[in-house]
Short mmCIF file of C-alpha atoms in Angstrom, two decimals:
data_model
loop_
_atom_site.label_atom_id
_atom_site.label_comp_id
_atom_site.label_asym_id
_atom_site.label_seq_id
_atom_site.Cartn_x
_atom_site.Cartn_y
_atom_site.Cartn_z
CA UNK B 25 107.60 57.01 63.94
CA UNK B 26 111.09 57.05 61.94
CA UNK B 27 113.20 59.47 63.25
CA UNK B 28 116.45 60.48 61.72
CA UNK B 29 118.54 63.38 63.41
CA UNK B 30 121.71 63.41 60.85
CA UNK B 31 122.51 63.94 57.15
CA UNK B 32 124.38 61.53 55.00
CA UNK B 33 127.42 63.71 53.80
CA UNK B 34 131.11 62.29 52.72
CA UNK B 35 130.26 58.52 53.35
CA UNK B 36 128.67 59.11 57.09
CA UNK B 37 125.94 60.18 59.28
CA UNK B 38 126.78 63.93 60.40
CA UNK B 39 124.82 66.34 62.41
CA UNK B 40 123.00 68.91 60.48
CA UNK B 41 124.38 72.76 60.54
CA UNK B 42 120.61 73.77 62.14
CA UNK B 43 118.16 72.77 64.19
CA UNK B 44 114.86 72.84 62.25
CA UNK B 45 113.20 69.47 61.26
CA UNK B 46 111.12 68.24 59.00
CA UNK B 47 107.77 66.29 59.67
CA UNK B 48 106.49 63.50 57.07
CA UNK B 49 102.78 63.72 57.29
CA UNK B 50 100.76 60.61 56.52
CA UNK B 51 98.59 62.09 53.40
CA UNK B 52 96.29 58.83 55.13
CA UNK B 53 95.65 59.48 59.01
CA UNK B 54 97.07 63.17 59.01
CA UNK B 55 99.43 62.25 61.88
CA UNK B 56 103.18 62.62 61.74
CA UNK B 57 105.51 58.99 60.57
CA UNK B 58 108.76 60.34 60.62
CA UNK B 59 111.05 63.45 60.89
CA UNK B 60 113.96 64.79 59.84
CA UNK B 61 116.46 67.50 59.38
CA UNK B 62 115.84 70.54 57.76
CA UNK B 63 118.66 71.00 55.62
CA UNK B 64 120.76 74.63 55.29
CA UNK B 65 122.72 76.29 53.09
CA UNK B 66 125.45 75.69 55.20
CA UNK B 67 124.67 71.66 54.77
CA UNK B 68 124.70 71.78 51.33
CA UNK B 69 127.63 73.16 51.51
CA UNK B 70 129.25 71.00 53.39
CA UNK B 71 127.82 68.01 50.76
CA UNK B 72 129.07 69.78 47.71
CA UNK B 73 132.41 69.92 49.15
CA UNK B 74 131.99 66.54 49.75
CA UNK B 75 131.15 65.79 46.40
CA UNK B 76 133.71 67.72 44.84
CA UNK B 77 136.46 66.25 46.85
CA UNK B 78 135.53 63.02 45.80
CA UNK B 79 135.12 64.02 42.14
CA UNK B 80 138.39 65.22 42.39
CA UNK B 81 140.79 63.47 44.40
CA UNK B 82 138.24 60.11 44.73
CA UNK B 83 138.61 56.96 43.50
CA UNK B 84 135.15 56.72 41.95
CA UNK B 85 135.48 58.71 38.61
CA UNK B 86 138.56 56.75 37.97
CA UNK B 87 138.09 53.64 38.17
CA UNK B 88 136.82 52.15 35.13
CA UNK B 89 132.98 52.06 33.37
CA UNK B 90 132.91 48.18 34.28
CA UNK B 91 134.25 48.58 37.75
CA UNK B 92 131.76 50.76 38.41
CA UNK B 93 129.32 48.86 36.71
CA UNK B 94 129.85 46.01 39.33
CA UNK B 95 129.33 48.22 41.99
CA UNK B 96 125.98 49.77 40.78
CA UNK B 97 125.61 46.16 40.30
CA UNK B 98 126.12 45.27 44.47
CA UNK B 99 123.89 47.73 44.99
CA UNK B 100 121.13 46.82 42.95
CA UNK B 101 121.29 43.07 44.58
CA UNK B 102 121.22 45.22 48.16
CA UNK B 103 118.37 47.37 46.36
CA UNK B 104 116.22 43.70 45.28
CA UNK B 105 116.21 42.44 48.71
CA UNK B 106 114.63 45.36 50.24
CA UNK B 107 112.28 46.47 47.68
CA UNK B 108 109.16 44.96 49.66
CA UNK B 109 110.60 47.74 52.49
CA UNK B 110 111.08 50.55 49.78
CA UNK B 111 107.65 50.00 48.40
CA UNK B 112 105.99 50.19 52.09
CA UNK B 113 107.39 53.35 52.84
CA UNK B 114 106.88 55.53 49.70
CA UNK B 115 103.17 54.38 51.05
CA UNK B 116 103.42 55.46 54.21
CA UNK B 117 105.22 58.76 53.22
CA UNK B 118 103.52 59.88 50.26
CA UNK B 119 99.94 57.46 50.15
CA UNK B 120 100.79 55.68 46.76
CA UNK B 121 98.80 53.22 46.69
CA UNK B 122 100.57 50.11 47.66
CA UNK B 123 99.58 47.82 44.44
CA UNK B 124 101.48 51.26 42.39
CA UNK B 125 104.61 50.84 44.56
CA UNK B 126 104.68 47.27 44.50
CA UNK B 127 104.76 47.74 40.65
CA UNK B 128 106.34 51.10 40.27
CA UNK B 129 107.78 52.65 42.97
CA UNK B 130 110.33 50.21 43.87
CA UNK B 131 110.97 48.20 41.18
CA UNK B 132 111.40 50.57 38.41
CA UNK B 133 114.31 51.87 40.37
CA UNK B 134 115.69 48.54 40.88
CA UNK B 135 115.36 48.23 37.09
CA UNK B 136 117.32 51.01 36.56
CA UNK B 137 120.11 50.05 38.54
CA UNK B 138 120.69 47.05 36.76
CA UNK B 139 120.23 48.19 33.52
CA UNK B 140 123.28 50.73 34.00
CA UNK B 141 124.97 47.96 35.81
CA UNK B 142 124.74 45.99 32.45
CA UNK B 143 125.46 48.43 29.95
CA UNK B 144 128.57 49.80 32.13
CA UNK B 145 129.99 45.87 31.29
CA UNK B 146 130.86 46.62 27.97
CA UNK B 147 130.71 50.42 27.51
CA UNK B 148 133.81 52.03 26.09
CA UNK B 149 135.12 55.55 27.64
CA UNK B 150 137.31 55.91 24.20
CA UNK B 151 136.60 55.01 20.41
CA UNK B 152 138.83 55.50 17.79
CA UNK B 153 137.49 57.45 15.09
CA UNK B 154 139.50 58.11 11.53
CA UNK B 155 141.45 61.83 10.81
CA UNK B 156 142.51 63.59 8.58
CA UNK B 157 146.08 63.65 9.86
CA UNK B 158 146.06 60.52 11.96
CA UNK B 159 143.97 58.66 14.57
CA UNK B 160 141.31 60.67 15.94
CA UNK B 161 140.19 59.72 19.83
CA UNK B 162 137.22 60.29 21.39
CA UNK B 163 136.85 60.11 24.89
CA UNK B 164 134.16 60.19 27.32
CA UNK B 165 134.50 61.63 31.23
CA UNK B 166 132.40 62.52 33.58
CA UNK B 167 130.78 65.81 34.03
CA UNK B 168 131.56 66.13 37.56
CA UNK B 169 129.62 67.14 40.93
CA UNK B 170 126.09 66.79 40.11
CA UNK B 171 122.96 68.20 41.95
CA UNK B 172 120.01 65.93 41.88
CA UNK B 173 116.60 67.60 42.80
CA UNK B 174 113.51 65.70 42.96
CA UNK B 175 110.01 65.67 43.82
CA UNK B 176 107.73 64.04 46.19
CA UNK B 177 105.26 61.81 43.73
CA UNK B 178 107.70 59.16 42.84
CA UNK B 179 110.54 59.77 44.56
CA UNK B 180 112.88 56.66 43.80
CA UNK B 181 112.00 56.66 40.25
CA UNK B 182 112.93 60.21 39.71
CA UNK B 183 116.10 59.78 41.67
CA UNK B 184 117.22 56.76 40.21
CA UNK B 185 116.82 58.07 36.47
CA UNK B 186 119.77 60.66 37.53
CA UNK B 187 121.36 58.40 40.26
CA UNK B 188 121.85 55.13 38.42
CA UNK B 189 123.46 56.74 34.83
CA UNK B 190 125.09 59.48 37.13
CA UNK B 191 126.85 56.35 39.34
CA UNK B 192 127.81 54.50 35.98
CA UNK B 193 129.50 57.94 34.20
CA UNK B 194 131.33 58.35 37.24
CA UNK B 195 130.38 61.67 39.03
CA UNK B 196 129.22 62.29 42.57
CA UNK B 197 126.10 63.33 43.44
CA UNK B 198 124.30 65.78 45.48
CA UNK B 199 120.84 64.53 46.44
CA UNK B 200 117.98 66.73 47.68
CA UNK B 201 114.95 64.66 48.50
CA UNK B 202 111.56 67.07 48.12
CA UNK B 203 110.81 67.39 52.07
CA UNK B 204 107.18 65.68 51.99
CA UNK B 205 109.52 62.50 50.88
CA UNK B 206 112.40 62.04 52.28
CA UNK B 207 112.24 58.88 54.24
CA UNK B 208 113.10 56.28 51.29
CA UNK B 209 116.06 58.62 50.70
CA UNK B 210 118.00 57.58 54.08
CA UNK B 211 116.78 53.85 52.96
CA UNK B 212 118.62 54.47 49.92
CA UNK B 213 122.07 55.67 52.12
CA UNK B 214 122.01 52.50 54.29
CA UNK B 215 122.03 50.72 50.83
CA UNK B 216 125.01 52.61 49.69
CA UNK B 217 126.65 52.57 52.15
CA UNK B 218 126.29 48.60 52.51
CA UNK B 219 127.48 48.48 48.67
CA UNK B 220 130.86 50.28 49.24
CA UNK B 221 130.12 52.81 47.22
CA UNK B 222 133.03 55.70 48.27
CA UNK B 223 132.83 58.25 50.64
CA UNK B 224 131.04 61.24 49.14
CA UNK B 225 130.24 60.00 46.11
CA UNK B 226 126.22 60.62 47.32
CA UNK B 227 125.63 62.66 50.01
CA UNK B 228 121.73 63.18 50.52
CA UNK B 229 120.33 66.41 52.27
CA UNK B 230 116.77 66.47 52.71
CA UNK B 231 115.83 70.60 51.97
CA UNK B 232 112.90 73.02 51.21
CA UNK B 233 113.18 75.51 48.47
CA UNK B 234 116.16 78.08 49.65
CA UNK B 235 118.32 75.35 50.72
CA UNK B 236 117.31 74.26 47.14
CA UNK B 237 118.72 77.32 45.46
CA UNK B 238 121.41 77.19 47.66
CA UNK B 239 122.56 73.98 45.99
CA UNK B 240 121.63 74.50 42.08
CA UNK B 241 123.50 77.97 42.54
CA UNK B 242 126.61 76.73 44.07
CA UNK B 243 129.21 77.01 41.91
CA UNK B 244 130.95 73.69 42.81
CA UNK B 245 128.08 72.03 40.86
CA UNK B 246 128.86 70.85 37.52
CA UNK B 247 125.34 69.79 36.43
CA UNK B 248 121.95 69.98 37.97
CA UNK B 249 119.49 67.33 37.18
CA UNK B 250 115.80 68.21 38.10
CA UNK B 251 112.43 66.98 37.89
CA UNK B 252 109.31 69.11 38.86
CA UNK B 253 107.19 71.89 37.87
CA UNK B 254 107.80 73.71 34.97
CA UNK B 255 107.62 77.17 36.77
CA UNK B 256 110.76 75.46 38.91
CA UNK B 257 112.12 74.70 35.81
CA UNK B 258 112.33 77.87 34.37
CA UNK B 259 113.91 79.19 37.38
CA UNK B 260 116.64 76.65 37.63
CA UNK B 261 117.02 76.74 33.83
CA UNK B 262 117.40 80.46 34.41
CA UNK B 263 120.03 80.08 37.16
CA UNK B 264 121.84 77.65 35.16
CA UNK B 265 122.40 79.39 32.29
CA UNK B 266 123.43 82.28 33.76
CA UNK B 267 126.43 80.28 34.82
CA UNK B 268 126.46 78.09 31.56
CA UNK B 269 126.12 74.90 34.11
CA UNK B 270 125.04 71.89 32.38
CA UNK B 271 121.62 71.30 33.21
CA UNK B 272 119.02 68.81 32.67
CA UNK B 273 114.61 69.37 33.13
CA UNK B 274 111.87 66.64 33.41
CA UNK B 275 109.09 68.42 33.75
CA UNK B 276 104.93 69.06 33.63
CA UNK B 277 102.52 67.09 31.03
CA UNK B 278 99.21 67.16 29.86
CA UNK B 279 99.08 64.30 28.23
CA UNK B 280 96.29 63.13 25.41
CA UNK B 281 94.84 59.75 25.04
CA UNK B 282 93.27 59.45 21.57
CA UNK B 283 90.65 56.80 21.69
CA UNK B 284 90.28 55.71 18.25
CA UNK B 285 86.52 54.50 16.54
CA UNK B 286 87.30 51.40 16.54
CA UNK B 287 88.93 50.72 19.65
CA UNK B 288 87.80 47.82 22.18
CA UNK B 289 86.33 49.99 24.95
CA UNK B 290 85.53 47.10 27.59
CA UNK B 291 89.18 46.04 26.76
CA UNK B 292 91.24 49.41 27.21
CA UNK B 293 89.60 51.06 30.30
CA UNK B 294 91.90 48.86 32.07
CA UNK B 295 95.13 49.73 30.63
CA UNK B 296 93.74 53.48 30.50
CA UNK B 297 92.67 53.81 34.29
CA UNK B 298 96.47 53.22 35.02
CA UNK B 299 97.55 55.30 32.62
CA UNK B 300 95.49 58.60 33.88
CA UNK B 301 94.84 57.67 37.38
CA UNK B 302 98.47 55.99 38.35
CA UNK B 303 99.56 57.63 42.03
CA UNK B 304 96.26 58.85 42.58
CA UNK B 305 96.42 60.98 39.42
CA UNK B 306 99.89 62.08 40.77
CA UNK B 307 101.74 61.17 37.75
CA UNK B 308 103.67 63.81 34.76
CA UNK B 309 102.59 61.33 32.74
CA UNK B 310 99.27 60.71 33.49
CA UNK B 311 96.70 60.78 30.40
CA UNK B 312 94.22 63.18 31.79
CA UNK B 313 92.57 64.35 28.79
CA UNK B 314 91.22 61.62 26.74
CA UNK B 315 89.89 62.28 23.30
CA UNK B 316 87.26 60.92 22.26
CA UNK B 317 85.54 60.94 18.48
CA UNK B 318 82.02 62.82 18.15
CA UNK B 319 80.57 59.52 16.92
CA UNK B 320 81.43 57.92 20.06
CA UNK B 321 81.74 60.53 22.66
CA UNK B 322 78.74 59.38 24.61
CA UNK B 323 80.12 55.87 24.81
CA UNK B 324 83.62 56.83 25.88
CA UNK B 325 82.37 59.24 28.61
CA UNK B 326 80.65 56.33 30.19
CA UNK B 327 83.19 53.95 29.93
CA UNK B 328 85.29 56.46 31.53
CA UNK B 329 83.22 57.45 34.09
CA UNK B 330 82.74 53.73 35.22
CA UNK B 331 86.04 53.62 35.02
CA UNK B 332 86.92 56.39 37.19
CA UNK B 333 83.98 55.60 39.57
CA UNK B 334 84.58 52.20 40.22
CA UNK B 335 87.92 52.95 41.55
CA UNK B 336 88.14 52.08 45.24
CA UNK B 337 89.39 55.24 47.09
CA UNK B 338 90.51 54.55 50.72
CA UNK B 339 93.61 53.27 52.58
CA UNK B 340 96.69 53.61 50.29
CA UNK B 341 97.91 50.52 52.52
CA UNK B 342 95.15 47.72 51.87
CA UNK B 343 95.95 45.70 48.80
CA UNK B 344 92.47 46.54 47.18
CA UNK B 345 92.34 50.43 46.68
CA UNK B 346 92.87 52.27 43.56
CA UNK B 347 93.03 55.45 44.40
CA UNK B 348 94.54 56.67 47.51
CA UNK B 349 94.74 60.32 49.27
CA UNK B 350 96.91 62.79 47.99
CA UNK B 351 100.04 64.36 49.36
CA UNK B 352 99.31 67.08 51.20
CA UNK B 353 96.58 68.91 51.91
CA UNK B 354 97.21 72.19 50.23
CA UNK B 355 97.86 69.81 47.04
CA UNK B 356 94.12 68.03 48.07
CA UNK B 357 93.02 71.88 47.77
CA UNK B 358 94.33 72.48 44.76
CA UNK B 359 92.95 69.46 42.82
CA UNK B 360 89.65 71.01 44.36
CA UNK B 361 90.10 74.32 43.29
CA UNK B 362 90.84 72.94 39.59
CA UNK B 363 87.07 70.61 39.71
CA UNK B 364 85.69 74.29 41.08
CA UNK B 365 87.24 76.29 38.12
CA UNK B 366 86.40 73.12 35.97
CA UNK B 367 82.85 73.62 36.68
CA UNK B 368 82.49 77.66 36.35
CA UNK B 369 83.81 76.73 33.10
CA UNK B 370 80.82 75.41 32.20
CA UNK B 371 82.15 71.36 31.84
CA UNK B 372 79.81 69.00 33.37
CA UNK B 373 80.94 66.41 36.30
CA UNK B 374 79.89 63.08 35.16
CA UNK B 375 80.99 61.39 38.25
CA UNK B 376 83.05 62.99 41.44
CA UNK B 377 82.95 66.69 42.20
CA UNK B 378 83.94 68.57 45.77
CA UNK B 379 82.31 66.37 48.21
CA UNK B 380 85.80 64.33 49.84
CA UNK B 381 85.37 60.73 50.27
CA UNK B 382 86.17 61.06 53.74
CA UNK B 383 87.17 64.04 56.50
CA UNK B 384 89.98 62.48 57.30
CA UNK B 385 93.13 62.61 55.37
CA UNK B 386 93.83 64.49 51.97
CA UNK B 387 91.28 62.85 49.57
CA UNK B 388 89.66 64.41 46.89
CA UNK B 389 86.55 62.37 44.84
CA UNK B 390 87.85 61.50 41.59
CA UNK B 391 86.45 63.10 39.40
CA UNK B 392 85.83 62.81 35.41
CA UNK B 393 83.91 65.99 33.34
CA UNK B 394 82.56 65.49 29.77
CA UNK B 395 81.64 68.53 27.88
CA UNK B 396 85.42 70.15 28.26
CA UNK B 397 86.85 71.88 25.15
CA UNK B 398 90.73 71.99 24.98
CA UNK B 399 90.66 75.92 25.59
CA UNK B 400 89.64 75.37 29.23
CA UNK B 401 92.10 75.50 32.26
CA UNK B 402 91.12 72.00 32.86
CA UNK B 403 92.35 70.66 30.29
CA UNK B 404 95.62 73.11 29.37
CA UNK B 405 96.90 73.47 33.29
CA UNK B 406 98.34 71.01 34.62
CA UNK B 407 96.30 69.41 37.88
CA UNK B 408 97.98 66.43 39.26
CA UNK B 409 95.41 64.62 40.88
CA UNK B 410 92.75 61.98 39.65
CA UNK B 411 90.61 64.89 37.82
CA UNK B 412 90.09 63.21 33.76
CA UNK B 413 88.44 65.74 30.88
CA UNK B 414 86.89 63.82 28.09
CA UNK B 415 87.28 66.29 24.91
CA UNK B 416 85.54 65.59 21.61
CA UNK B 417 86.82 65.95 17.79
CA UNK B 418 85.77 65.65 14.87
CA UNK B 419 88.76 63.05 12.85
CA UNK B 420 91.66 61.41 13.57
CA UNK B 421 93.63 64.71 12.23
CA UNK B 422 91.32 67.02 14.58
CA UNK B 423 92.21 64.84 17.69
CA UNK B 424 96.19 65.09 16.31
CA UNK B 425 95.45 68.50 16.47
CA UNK B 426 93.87 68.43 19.81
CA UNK B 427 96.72 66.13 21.23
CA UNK B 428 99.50 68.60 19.96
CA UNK B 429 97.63 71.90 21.13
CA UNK B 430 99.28 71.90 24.64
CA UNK B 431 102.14 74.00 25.64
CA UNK B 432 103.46 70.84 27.18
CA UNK B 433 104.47 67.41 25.21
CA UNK B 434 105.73 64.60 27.54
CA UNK B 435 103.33 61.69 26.95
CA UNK B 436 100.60 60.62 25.44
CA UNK B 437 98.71 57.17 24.28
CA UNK B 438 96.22 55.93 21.57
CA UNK B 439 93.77 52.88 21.66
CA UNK B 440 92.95 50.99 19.12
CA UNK B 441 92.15 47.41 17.14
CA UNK B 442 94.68 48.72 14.89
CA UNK B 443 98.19 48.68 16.29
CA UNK B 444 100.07 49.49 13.25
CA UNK B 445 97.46 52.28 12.20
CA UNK B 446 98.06 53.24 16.13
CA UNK B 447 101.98 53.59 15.24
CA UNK B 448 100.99 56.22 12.46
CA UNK B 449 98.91 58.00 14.73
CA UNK B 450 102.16 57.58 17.62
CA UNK B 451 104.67 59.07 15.00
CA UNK B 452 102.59 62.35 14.39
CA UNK B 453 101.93 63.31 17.99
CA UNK B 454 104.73 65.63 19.35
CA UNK B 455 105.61 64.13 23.10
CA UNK B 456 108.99 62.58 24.61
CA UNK B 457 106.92 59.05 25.34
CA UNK B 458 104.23 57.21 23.55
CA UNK B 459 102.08 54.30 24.13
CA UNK B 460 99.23 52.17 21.76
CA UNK B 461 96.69 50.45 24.23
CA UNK B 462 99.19 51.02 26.80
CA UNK B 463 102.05 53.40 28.70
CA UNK B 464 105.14 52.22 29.58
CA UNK B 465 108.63 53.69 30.42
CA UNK B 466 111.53 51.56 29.86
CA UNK B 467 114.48 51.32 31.69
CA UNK B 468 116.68 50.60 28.38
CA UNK B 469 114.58 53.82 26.40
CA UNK B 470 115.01 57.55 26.76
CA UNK B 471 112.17 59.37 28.65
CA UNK B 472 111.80 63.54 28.61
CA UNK B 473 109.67 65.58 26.57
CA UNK B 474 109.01 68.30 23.96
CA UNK B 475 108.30 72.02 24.53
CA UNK B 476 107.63 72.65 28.23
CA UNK B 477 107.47 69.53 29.51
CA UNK B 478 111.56 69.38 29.89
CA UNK B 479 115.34 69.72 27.95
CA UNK B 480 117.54 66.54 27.54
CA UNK B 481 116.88 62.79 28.27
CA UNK B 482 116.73 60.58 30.90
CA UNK B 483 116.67 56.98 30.94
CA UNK B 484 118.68 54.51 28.48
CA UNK B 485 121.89 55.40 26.81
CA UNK B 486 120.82 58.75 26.17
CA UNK B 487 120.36 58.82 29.86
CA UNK B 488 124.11 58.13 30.29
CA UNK B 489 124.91 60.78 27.82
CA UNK B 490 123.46 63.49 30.25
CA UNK B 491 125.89 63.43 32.60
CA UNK B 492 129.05 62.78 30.48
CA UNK B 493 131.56 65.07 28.89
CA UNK B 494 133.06 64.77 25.59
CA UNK B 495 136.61 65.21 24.61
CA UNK B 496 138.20 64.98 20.85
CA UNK B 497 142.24 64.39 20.99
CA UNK B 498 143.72 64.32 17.39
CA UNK B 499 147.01 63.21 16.98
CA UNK B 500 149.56 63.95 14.27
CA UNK B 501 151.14 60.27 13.02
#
């Protein structure tokens, strides 16, 4: 079991302010792989004061972008060498299957890192611009102490895409790992700490909800940076504007695929089982109601459902499974609850349903329903597990429709022969992230979404923008 009994606060291991702990669950056998402190209030404040004191009086926010380009750069060469490690245990924490966090979990963060280590060569904190009375300067500093808050179904992705641009524009950071996850999080300290990265520049506290609020409501924090449910994210968006902190939301999807007439059905299901199952379905981005044309709809739902039901479901370890168990188990009963309210709402199960692959661990059957019109819950509520509605329409503009009637708008593919009639289709659907015949997110691209699915940008340049400040100074002559 990994056991951890102290915090990583100002540059060192400190004993928490409590004594409660924190047990990571293996979603797999059930039994308990690590522990570790339960962060407080009082913690938290001890890290923002951390944070702040390096913001203020550090070295790290002025030094300048390339310096600290080359050490987001160190780290990222620490980060490479032990991304077979970081891969392993997300697994073991959270039951990605290990395939997914050979190709996502780890190395997407690692991407990250060096993109900002890159782009931090060359970018410029001031440009000159021309004035009316002179010179005109534009500057660019950082916006200060920043709380990052993440959740439990990728958890170095999500804390990388506020970590890495955070590092480059020169704040300190405030990490709370969600507590189901927060074992790669003290991997991630030992690498910082190897890099050289200052003393409090990232403190990590591993925290449930109050010690949560705790942090987002301190008023030392300059920005909060959050990823989660979009009922959390109305609450922190609430908080934060009541303080008019800068904040920034990546949140819920219920994303469409739009299979078009004359796409190559043997030749997408491929790319498309990633895209909706990914994580075991635990994925914002996951494409979980596919569209499908009346002409067709038979076809597709069969494709699908071979899809879904030739997925291997077992050990998130062994190199062969797609689709491992889920988090926890009151997430395995919610997935549940969602095929249940599925089914009273009259949609037909094609292939899954409530009997669990196994009675041990938190596995649901994954589970695909045809007959689903976009006014059910099952295919406006977000589910987050491996549950796929197939919804017809009539032509291409009713399945626009279809793809833009959501109250969320963070993803979304098409699949197609026709990649540049795909593009038109991309350009009229209203989502943050697009793919035709595939889904990818880009280390060098911005990622949020539209409507509820999140405010502001992460990822890319934009991503830098998030967490910078900027200042005009006009001179006379």
């Amino acid at each position: 079991m990994r056991q951890h009994d102290k915090l990583f606060i100002g540059g060192e291991w400190v004993a928490p302010a409590g004594t409660g702990t924190i047990d990571v669950i293996s979603p797999h056998t059930e039994e308990i792989v690590g522990r570790v402190p339960d962060g407080t209030p009082a913690d938290m404040d001890r890290a923002v004061a951390a944070a702040r004191e390096a913001f203020d009086h550090g070295p790290w926010p002025r030094l300048s972008f390339a310096e600290r380009a080359e050490a987001i750069a160190r780290l990222a060469e620490i980060y490479a060498a032990r991304q077979g490690e970081m891969a392993e245990l997300i697994t073991e924490e959270m039951g990605s299957p290990i395939t997914f966090s050979q190709l996502a979990q780890a190395p997407q963060p690692l991407g990250m890192l060096q993109f900002y280590a890159e782009y931090g060569k060359t970018f410029q904190q001031e440009e000159q611009r021309p004035g009316l009375f002179g010179p005109t300067t534009v500057r660019r500093e950082p916006v200060g102490v920043v709380a990052a808050v993440v959740p439990w179904n990728v958890p170095q992705f999500v804390t990388m895409t506020k970590v890495a641009p955070a590092l480059l524009a020169g704040c300190t950071i405030v990490l709370k790992p969600a507590p189901e996850t927060p074992l790669d999080a003290y991997l991630l300290a030992e690498m910082v700490q190897e890099a050289g990265i200052p003393a409090g520049v990232l403190n990590i506290v591993p925290a449930g909800r109050e010690a949560g609020e705790h942090l987002v409501s301190h008023p030392g924090i300059d920005k909060v940076a959050f990823t989660g449910s979009t009922a959390a994210g109305r609450r922190i968006a609430s908080i934060c504007g009541e303080q008019l902190k800068r904040v920034s939301l990546e949140l819920g999807g219920k994303s469409a695929a739009i299979v078009l007439d004359d796409a190559d059905l043997a030749s997408s299901m491929g790319m498309l089982a990633i895209a909706s199952l990914m994580n075991n379905g635990q994925a914002c981005v996951a494409q979980t109601r596919i569209l499908a044309s009346r002409n067709r709809y038979d076809e597709v739902v069969e494709a699908v459902a071979g899809m879904v039901g030739g997925q291997p479901v077992g050990d998130p370890s062994d190199p062969t499974t797609g689709i491992g168990p889920l988090v926890a188990k009151r997430q395995q009963e919610r997935v549940e609850s969602y095929i249940k309210i599925g089914m009273d709402e009259g949609a037909k199960v094609v292939v899954g349903g409530l009997d669990r692959p196994y009675d041990r661990g938190w596995y649901v059957a994954p589970t695909v329903f045809s007959g689903v019109n976009n006014d059910m819950r099952i295919a406006r509520e977000e589910i987050f597990g491996p549950v796929l509605a197939v919804i017809p329409y009539d032509d291409e503009a009713d399945a626009i429709r279809i793809a833009n009637d959501s109250d969320y708008g963070l993803a979304g593919t098409v699949w197609t022969s026709d990649t540049e009639h795909g593009m038109d289709i991309a350009r009229q659907v209203r989502t943050g992230t697009y793919g035709v015949n595939c889904f990818m997110l880009e280390a060098n691209t911005p990622f949020g979404g539209y409507k509820a699915s999140g405010v502001g940008r992460e990822l890319g340049p934009e991503g830098l923008s998030g967490y910078l400040e900027y200042k005009t100074i006009s001179r006379l002559g």
